[in-house]
Amino acid sequence: MLNFDLTEDHRLLEQTVREWAGREVAPRIHDLDRAHQLDRGILPQMASLGLLGISVPAKYGGTGMDYVALGIASEELEYVDTSLRVIMSVHAGLNCLTLLAWGTEDQKQRYLVPQAQGQKIASYGLTEPAAGSDARGIQTVAVRKGDRYVITGEKMWISMADVADHFLVFGWTDLEKKRQRDVSGMSAFIIERGFKGFSSGTLKEKWGILAGNTGCFKMDEVEVPRENLVGNEGEGFKIAMFALDQGRYTVAAGATGLIRACRDASVKYARERKAFGVEIGSHQLVKEMIAQMESDYQASRLLWERAGWLKNIGRRNTRETGLAKWFATVASERAAGDAVQIHGANGYSDEYPVGRFYRNCKGAVIYEGTREIHKLMQADYLLGYRVDRPTRCELPAWERQ
Ligand SMILES: Cc1cc2nc3c(=O)[nH]c(=O)nc-3n(C[C@H](O)[C@H](O)[C@H](O)COP(=O)(O)OP(=O)(O)OC[C@H]3O[C@@H](n4cnc5c(N)ncnc54)[C@H](O)[C@@H]3O)c2cc1C
């Protein structure tokens, strides 16, 4: 039997995150955004709420909640600001859940536990200056030397690049396969900020998610112990894609929160603002935009919930997660554009939050698979050009205990 009710735990989580973000972040977000500043003080607060290890089992320092809980938290965080949800996407989604599935016990103890407890912040480095959608085009190489790998390369557009302590990084261990663009020559590594040869920077010219950190990092012959190889040599691409199945899920749920924020701000403004002697909400074309936001919100919510449910039962969900991410992010762009429209000239200033929503939403239509890449993916499934084989799937948190 289908059941759309949240459990008591989910409801409590929703309320807790909503209250915390509304109380601690919402009143300051305008200033943080204007200052182009990530407030690092937010991280320990998120840790104390258990958000940084939300779907990690208690034995690895997490809260042991399920994937629906991760979706709820992502939606509530992005309702206030995208920068908050991005922390969840890279730290919890792309990194922690990937280490949980692919890491060795030693890696889990050394990296996942402090991450889940929020003592260390983690990020994910796949994109490079010359390779985004085309991940096979990355140039980073990892050369095996005895019991270490020597990694050289540059990663670009990395969320939390200048903040994170640990990075899940991808590079080629087989140079012949690199030449042939055969992804079975790619491997994944854990790199610590303190490793010699590692340096990072912040991108200054970004125009959205300004209260978050986006940057780049360089690895100049960084020596990485063999124990930091994640999975086996040659499994890096598979691991990178597995990570995206987790990250995209948080992006989908987050974009859903942004649509809701646009809807709520628009409803409020439409009741306050008058034009032609009546509230603008009584003009049919304004109603149409608000109605569209509601349908986009509800549809996006159902799509991420279905993906979360599939994750909870440990079933492959690349297709469903991709659809949820694609639909919600495109819909969030529409909702943010219409929210600005409903606010008229006031929407075109930072006096109201909708301008920030408009600047923030676009990133998600680009990262973790662009709109076009997701469209291709969905068409390829239908056309039979793409079939997912079973992989290490996402087992429910309680089964991982
Ligand atoms: C705010 C932000 C945060 C990010 N955080 C991270 C992070 O933490 N870690 C990380 O690794 N990366 C991160 N990224 C990078 C992001 O994942 C890439 O930007 C994304 O994958 C797209 O790559 P690209 O920018 O190189 O665009 P390109 O791949 O160069 O694409 C340019 C355009 O061409 C289109 N295109 C490309 N190939 C095709 C095709 N085959 N068919 C049709 N159209 C195509 C694209 O859809 C796009 O419209 C972040 C990006 C942003 C903006």
XYZ file of C-alpha atoms and ligand atoms in Angstrom:
454
model
C 0.000 0.000 0.000
C 1.285 3.462 -0.873
C 1.827 5.737 2.069
C 2.748 9.389 1.660
C 2.717 10.192 5.376
C 5.982 11.208 6.976
C 6.992 9.147 9.980
C 7.167 10.792 13.378
C 10.981 10.924 13.079
C 10.766 12.566 9.670
C 8.271 15.105 10.908
C 10.450 15.949 13.886
C 13.483 16.339 11.638
C 11.552 18.591 9.251
C 10.424 20.779 12.115
C 13.882 20.902 13.688
C 15.708 21.861 10.493
C 12.996 24.353 9.545
C 13.155 26.058 12.931
C 16.939 26.098 13.076
C 17.456 27.461 9.546
C 14.641 29.977 10.005
C 16.028 31.183 13.313
C 19.797 31.015 12.832
C 20.345 31.595 9.132
C 17.328 33.292 7.512
C 17.721 36.610 9.398
C 21.394 36.857 8.321
C 21.314 35.377 4.851
C 20.927 38.667 3.018
C 24.115 39.992 4.621
C 26.059 36.748 4.194
C 25.065 36.648 0.540
C 26.085 40.270 -0.010
C 29.394 39.648 1.766
C 30.103 36.650 -0.497
C 30.876 34.777 2.659
C 30.363 31.266 3.925
C 29.784 31.498 7.660
C 31.907 28.667 9.028
C 30.042 28.959 12.312
C 27.094 27.283 10.592
C 29.016 24.020 10.214
C 29.270 23.088 13.928
C 25.595 23.957 14.306
C 24.696 21.614 11.465
C 26.924 18.993 13.071
C 25.208 19.313 16.429
C 21.851 18.790 14.704
C 23.271 15.578 13.230
C 22.885 16.885 9.675
C 26.453 16.222 8.588
C 26.107 12.493 9.175
C 22.396 12.240 8.645
C 22.228 8.972 6.682
C 25.413 7.471 8.056
C 24.905 4.631 10.560
C 25.531 5.368 14.218
C 28.496 2.984 14.276
C 30.268 5.361 11.882
C 29.363 8.471 13.828
C 26.146 9.352 12.019
C 22.497 9.670 12.934
C 21.480 6.526 11.056
C 18.407 8.072 9.490
C 17.161 6.980 6.068
C 17.354 8.625 2.653
C 13.963 10.285 2.958
C 15.386 12.098 5.989
C 18.302 13.282 3.835
C 15.784 14.587 1.288
C 13.745 16.356 3.951
C 16.824 18.068 5.378
C 17.965 19.114 1.891
C 14.561 20.575 1.062
C 14.343 22.512 4.321
C 17.878 23.870 4.031
C 17.439 25.131 0.486
C 14.138 26.713 1.444
C 16.325 29.194 3.337
C 19.393 29.272 1.105
C 21.031 27.083 -1.519
C 24.422 27.420 0.177
C 23.151 25.372 3.134
C 21.962 22.537 0.949
C 25.204 22.537 -1.027
C 27.012 21.652 2.196
C 24.765 18.592 2.478
C 25.245 17.694 -1.172
C 29.016 17.614 -1.177
C 29.733 16.589 2.390
C 26.932 14.117 3.098
C 25.770 13.115 -0.394
C 28.810 13.017 -2.647
C 31.395 12.166 -0.039
C 30.118 10.445 3.145
C 27.607 8.134 1.468
C 30.196 7.162 -1.108
C 32.772 6.322 1.540
C 30.108 4.339 3.343
C 29.496 2.187 0.262
C 33.021 2.006 -1.164
C 35.437 2.769 1.656
C 37.471 0.170 3.521
C 36.864 -0.233 7.248
C 40.093 1.671 7.861
C 38.962 4.537 5.592
C 35.618 4.634 7.344
C 37.292 4.902 10.734
C 39.836 7.513 9.659
C 37.637 9.653 7.407
C 33.927 8.819 7.557
C 33.612 8.867 11.348
C 35.048 12.394 11.844
C 33.078 13.603 8.820
C 29.782 12.189 10.036
C 30.407 13.745 13.431
C 31.120 17.071 11.726
C 34.683 17.342 13.005
C 35.922 17.276 9.425
C 34.266 18.668 6.311
C 34.428 16.765 3.048
C 34.100 17.568 -0.609
C 34.240 15.974 -4.059
C 36.568 16.814 -6.933
C 35.734 15.528 -10.383
C 35.435 18.661 -12.567
C 38.534 20.239 -14.080
C 39.150 23.418 -16.074
C 38.764 21.532 -19.362
C 36.336 18.769 -18.352
C 32.901 18.958 -16.756
C 30.136 16.974 -18.448
C 32.800 15.003 -20.244
C 34.349 13.410 -17.163
C 36.504 11.182 -19.357
C 38.352 14.327 -20.332
C 39.907 14.895 -16.919
C 43.679 15.239 -16.928
C 44.563 14.416 -13.325
C 46.976 11.508 -13.121
C 47.959 9.277 -10.231
C 51.236 7.423 -10.680
C 51.910 4.464 -8.423
C 55.274 4.635 -6.621
C 55.756 1.795 -4.154
C 53.207 2.146 -1.396
C 51.977 5.565 -2.580
C 50.394 7.327 -5.505
C 51.769 10.627 -6.732
C 48.859 12.749 -7.919
C 49.108 15.774 -10.171
C 46.177 17.751 -11.484
C 43.800 20.630 -11.014
C 40.141 20.615 -10.007
C 37.818 23.499 -10.724
C 34.349 24.590 -9.642
C 34.571 22.586 -6.460
C 32.042 23.318 -3.738
C 33.734 23.905 -0.368
C 37.183 23.761 -2.012
C 38.577 26.346 0.376
C 36.744 24.977 3.419
C 36.824 21.191 3.299
C 39.404 19.046 5.082
C 38.996 15.899 2.970
C 38.467 15.480 -0.758
C 37.288 12.544 -2.819
C 39.353 12.973 -5.970
C 39.381 11.228 -9.326
C 42.307 10.714 -11.678
C 43.820 8.320 -14.167
C 45.996 5.480 -12.891
C 46.333 3.910 -16.343
C 47.799 6.336 -18.860
C 47.162 4.117 -21.873
C 43.486 3.933 -20.948
C 43.492 7.699 -20.432
C 44.651 8.084 -24.022
C 41.877 5.743 -25.176
C 39.332 7.475 -22.893
C 38.585 4.095 -21.348
C 37.150 4.882 -17.920
C 38.340 1.598 -16.478
C 41.693 3.378 -16.137
C 40.359 5.891 -13.607
C 40.676 5.608 -9.813
C 39.388 7.396 -6.733
C 41.417 8.708 -3.788
C 40.961 10.452 -0.496
C 43.166 13.515 -0.184
C 43.637 15.565 2.948
C 44.074 19.318 2.837
C 47.318 18.948 4.779
C 49.009 16.687 2.213
C 52.143 18.278 0.769
C 51.541 19.748 -2.680
C 47.842 20.476 -2.121
C 46.609 24.068 -2.459
C 43.157 25.589 -2.903
C 41.495 28.869 -3.761
C 38.060 30.497 -3.917
C 36.345 31.589 -7.142
C 35.615 35.284 -6.767
C 33.539 36.019 -9.843
C 30.633 33.696 -9.088
C 27.190 35.395 -9.141
C 25.044 32.853 -7.291
C 25.191 30.820 -4.077
C 27.241 33.691 -2.725
C 26.908 32.565 0.882
C 28.652 29.348 -0.090
C 32.225 28.548 -1.035
C 33.114 27.427 -4.548
C 36.709 27.109 -5.587
C 39.493 25.147 -7.126
C 42.377 23.068 -5.899
C 45.704 21.965 -7.255
C 47.594 18.791 -6.594
C 51.255 19.229 -7.317
C 52.792 15.788 -6.960
C 50.710 15.070 -3.887
C 51.825 11.825 -2.299
C 48.848 9.767 -1.251
C 49.258 6.528 0.713
C 47.971 3.428 -1.017
C 45.454 2.982 1.829
C 43.673 6.086 0.489
C 42.744 4.438 -2.795
C 38.944 4.052 -2.679
C 37.688 0.821 -4.217
C 40.112 -0.916 -6.538
C 42.316 0.661 -9.156
C 40.121 1.240 -12.193
C 36.884 1.663 -10.252
C 37.112 5.451 -9.995
C 34.565 6.311 -12.679
C 32.018 3.894 -11.219
C 32.583 5.470 -7.805
C 32.256 8.987 -9.224
C 28.905 8.049 -10.794
C 27.734 6.313 -7.623
C 28.513 9.505 -5.713
C 26.459 11.522 -8.198
C 23.454 9.280 -7.538
C 23.641 10.477 -3.930
C 24.492 14.115 -4.624
C 21.823 14.517 -7.297
C 19.236 13.285 -4.869
C 20.047 16.108 -2.444
C 20.059 18.592 -5.337
C 16.583 17.407 -6.406
C 15.174 17.740 -2.906
C 16.926 21.088 -2.442
C 15.518 22.515 -5.681
C 12.105 21.401 -4.458
C 12.652 23.541 -1.356
C 13.617 26.480 -3.533
C 10.371 26.153 -5.531
C 8.444 26.172 -2.261
C 10.318 29.270 -1.117
C 9.453 31.001 -4.421
C 5.827 29.959 -4.063
C 5.507 31.198 -0.487
C 7.229 34.521 -1.194
C 5.015 35.018 -4.271
C 1.789 34.230 -2.432
C 2.708 36.673 0.322
C 3.619 39.447 -2.095
C 0.568 38.849 -4.272
C -1.654 39.483 -1.243
C 0.211 42.654 -0.247
C 0.810 44.413 -3.541
C -2.005 46.216 -5.275
C -2.302 47.136 -8.947
C -5.367 48.493 -10.739
C -7.092 48.811 -7.380
C -6.861 45.139 -6.417
C -4.321 42.712 -4.959
C -2.129 41.487 -7.801
C -3.041 37.929 -6.734
C -6.489 38.485 -8.172
C -5.104 39.000 -11.679
C -5.390 35.766 -13.581
C -1.914 35.832 -15.091
C -0.378 36.163 -11.635
C -2.545 33.279 -10.418
C -1.252 31.193 -13.287
C 2.359 31.662 -12.188
C 1.498 30.773 -8.597
C -0.464 27.690 -9.687
C 2.492 26.566 -11.809
C 4.775 26.863 -8.778
C 2.443 24.661 -6.781
C 2.274 21.972 -9.449
C 6.062 22.095 -9.889
C 6.539 21.851 -6.138
C 4.243 18.864 -5.721
C 5.640 16.992 -8.733
C 9.251 17.624 -7.664
C 8.465 16.430 -4.170
C 6.944 13.192 -5.429
C 9.932 12.548 -7.677
C 12.579 12.949 -4.965
C 10.458 10.955 -2.506
C 10.265 8.085 -4.970
C 14.016 8.192 -5.485
C 14.484 8.216 -1.703
C 12.202 5.251 -1.310
C 14.168 3.297 -3.927
C 17.357 4.135 -2.082
C 15.818 3.014 1.183
C 15.021 -0.402 -0.222
C 18.461 -0.654 -1.808
C 17.333 -0.652 -5.420
C 19.309 0.930 -8.260
C 17.866 4.416 -8.791
C 20.157 6.257 -11.192
C 17.316 6.804 -13.655
C 14.762 7.968 -11.081
C 17.248 10.156 -9.217
C 18.355 11.737 -12.495
C 14.759 12.465 -13.456
C 14.040 13.988 -10.045
C 17.136 16.201 -10.303
C 16.436 17.280 -13.867
C 12.766 18.035 -13.306
C 13.157 19.881 -10.001
C 16.102 22.038 -11.058
C 14.478 23.131 -14.319
C 11.213 23.785 -12.465
C 13.089 25.791 -9.828
C 14.477 28.043 -12.543
C 10.948 28.626 -13.815
C 9.646 29.257 -10.290
C 12.437 31.710 -9.462
C 11.945 33.601 -12.736
C 8.216 33.880 -12.098
C 8.747 34.853 -8.467
C 10.890 37.781 -9.614
C 8.208 38.638 -12.182
C 5.465 38.665 -9.559
C 7.561 41.002 -7.421
C 7.989 43.398 -10.339
C 10.796 45.912 -9.861
C 11.048 44.906 -6.216
C 12.016 41.436 -7.398
C 14.855 42.997 -9.304
C 16.508 44.170 -6.113
C 17.977 42.378 -3.137
C 15.412 43.896 -0.837
C 13.316 40.779 -1.409
C 14.706 37.221 -1.346
C 13.455 36.196 -4.786
C 16.386 37.835 -6.570
C 18.708 35.594 -4.536
C 16.575 32.564 -5.392
C 16.902 33.487 -9.066
C 20.703 33.750 -8.844
C 20.983 30.583 -6.772
C 18.769 28.236 -8.780
C 20.792 28.314 -11.982
C 23.796 26.480 -10.572
C 21.760 23.337 -10.013
C 20.716 23.289 -13.668
C 24.440 23.011 -14.416
C 26.122 20.987 -11.659
C 25.747 17.261 -11.022
C 24.805 16.761 -14.662
C 23.572 19.647 -16.774
C 19.974 19.848 -17.984
C 21.149 18.534 -21.360
C 23.070 15.592 -19.902
C 19.998 14.558 -17.894
C 17.765 14.882 -20.925
C 20.110 12.648 -22.901
C 20.178 10.152 -20.043
C 16.385 9.867 -19.882
C 16.073 9.523 -23.649
C 18.857 6.933 -23.729
C 17.030 4.784 -21.172
C 13.874 4.895 -23.286
C 15.722 4.194 -26.493
C 17.571 1.274 -24.932
C 20.986 2.926 -25.408
C 21.540 2.908 -21.676
C 20.879 0.076 -19.268
C 22.043 0.184 -15.663
C 23.794 -2.874 -14.379
C 23.586 -3.713 -10.696
C 26.199 -1.903 -8.672
C 26.924 -1.491 -5.008
C 23.489 -0.191 -4.133
C 22.334 2.009 -1.341
C 21.262 -0.124 1.546
C 18.993 1.369 4.138
C 20.809 2.944 7.035
C 19.295 0.519 9.527
C 20.529 -2.456 7.515
C 24.010 -1.042 7.485
C 24.268 -0.867 11.278
C 28.183 26.361 -8.263
C 28.856 25.124 -8.797
C 29.325 24.158 -7.917
C 29.973 23.015 -8.396
N 30.479 22.095 -7.513
C 31.182 21.030 -7.981
C 31.804 20.108 -7.069
O 31.673 20.225 -5.851
N 32.559 19.094 -7.582
C 32.729 18.914 -8.930
O 33.407 17.976 -9.328
N 32.147 19.776 -9.820
C 31.383 20.826 -9.377
N 30.812 21.717 -10.268
C 31.074 21.544 -11.687
C 29.865 21.019 -12.456
O 29.607 19.693 -12.113
C 30.146 21.221 -13.964
O 30.106 22.622 -14.187
C 29.131 20.505 -14.821
O 29.361 19.123 -14.805
C 29.148 21.003 -16.281
O 30.431 21.007 -16.785
P 31.011 22.312 -17.509
O 30.741 23.497 -16.667
O 32.435 22.011 -17.838
O 30.178 22.464 -18.818
P 30.451 21.691 -20.186
O 30.542 20.255 -19.944
O 31.546 22.371 -20.893
O 29.085 21.996 -20.949
C 28.810 23.261 -21.565
C 27.442 23.160 -22.228
O 27.463 22.147 -23.233
C 26.436 21.205 -22.976
N 26.874 19.871 -23.333
C 28.027 19.244 -23.009
N 28.046 18.008 -23.492
C 26.890 17.835 -24.147
C 26.291 16.752 -24.849
N 26.926 15.566 -24.984
N 25.074 16.917 -25.408
C 24.415 18.103 -25.258
N 24.915 19.153 -24.599
C 26.127 19.027 -24.039
C 26.163 21.300 -21.479
O 24.864 20.828 -21.162
C 26.339 22.788 -21.254
O 25.145 23.445 -21.605
C 30.132 22.841 -9.799
C 29.624 23.812 -10.694
C 28.982 24.931 -10.191
C 28.444 25.945 -11.163
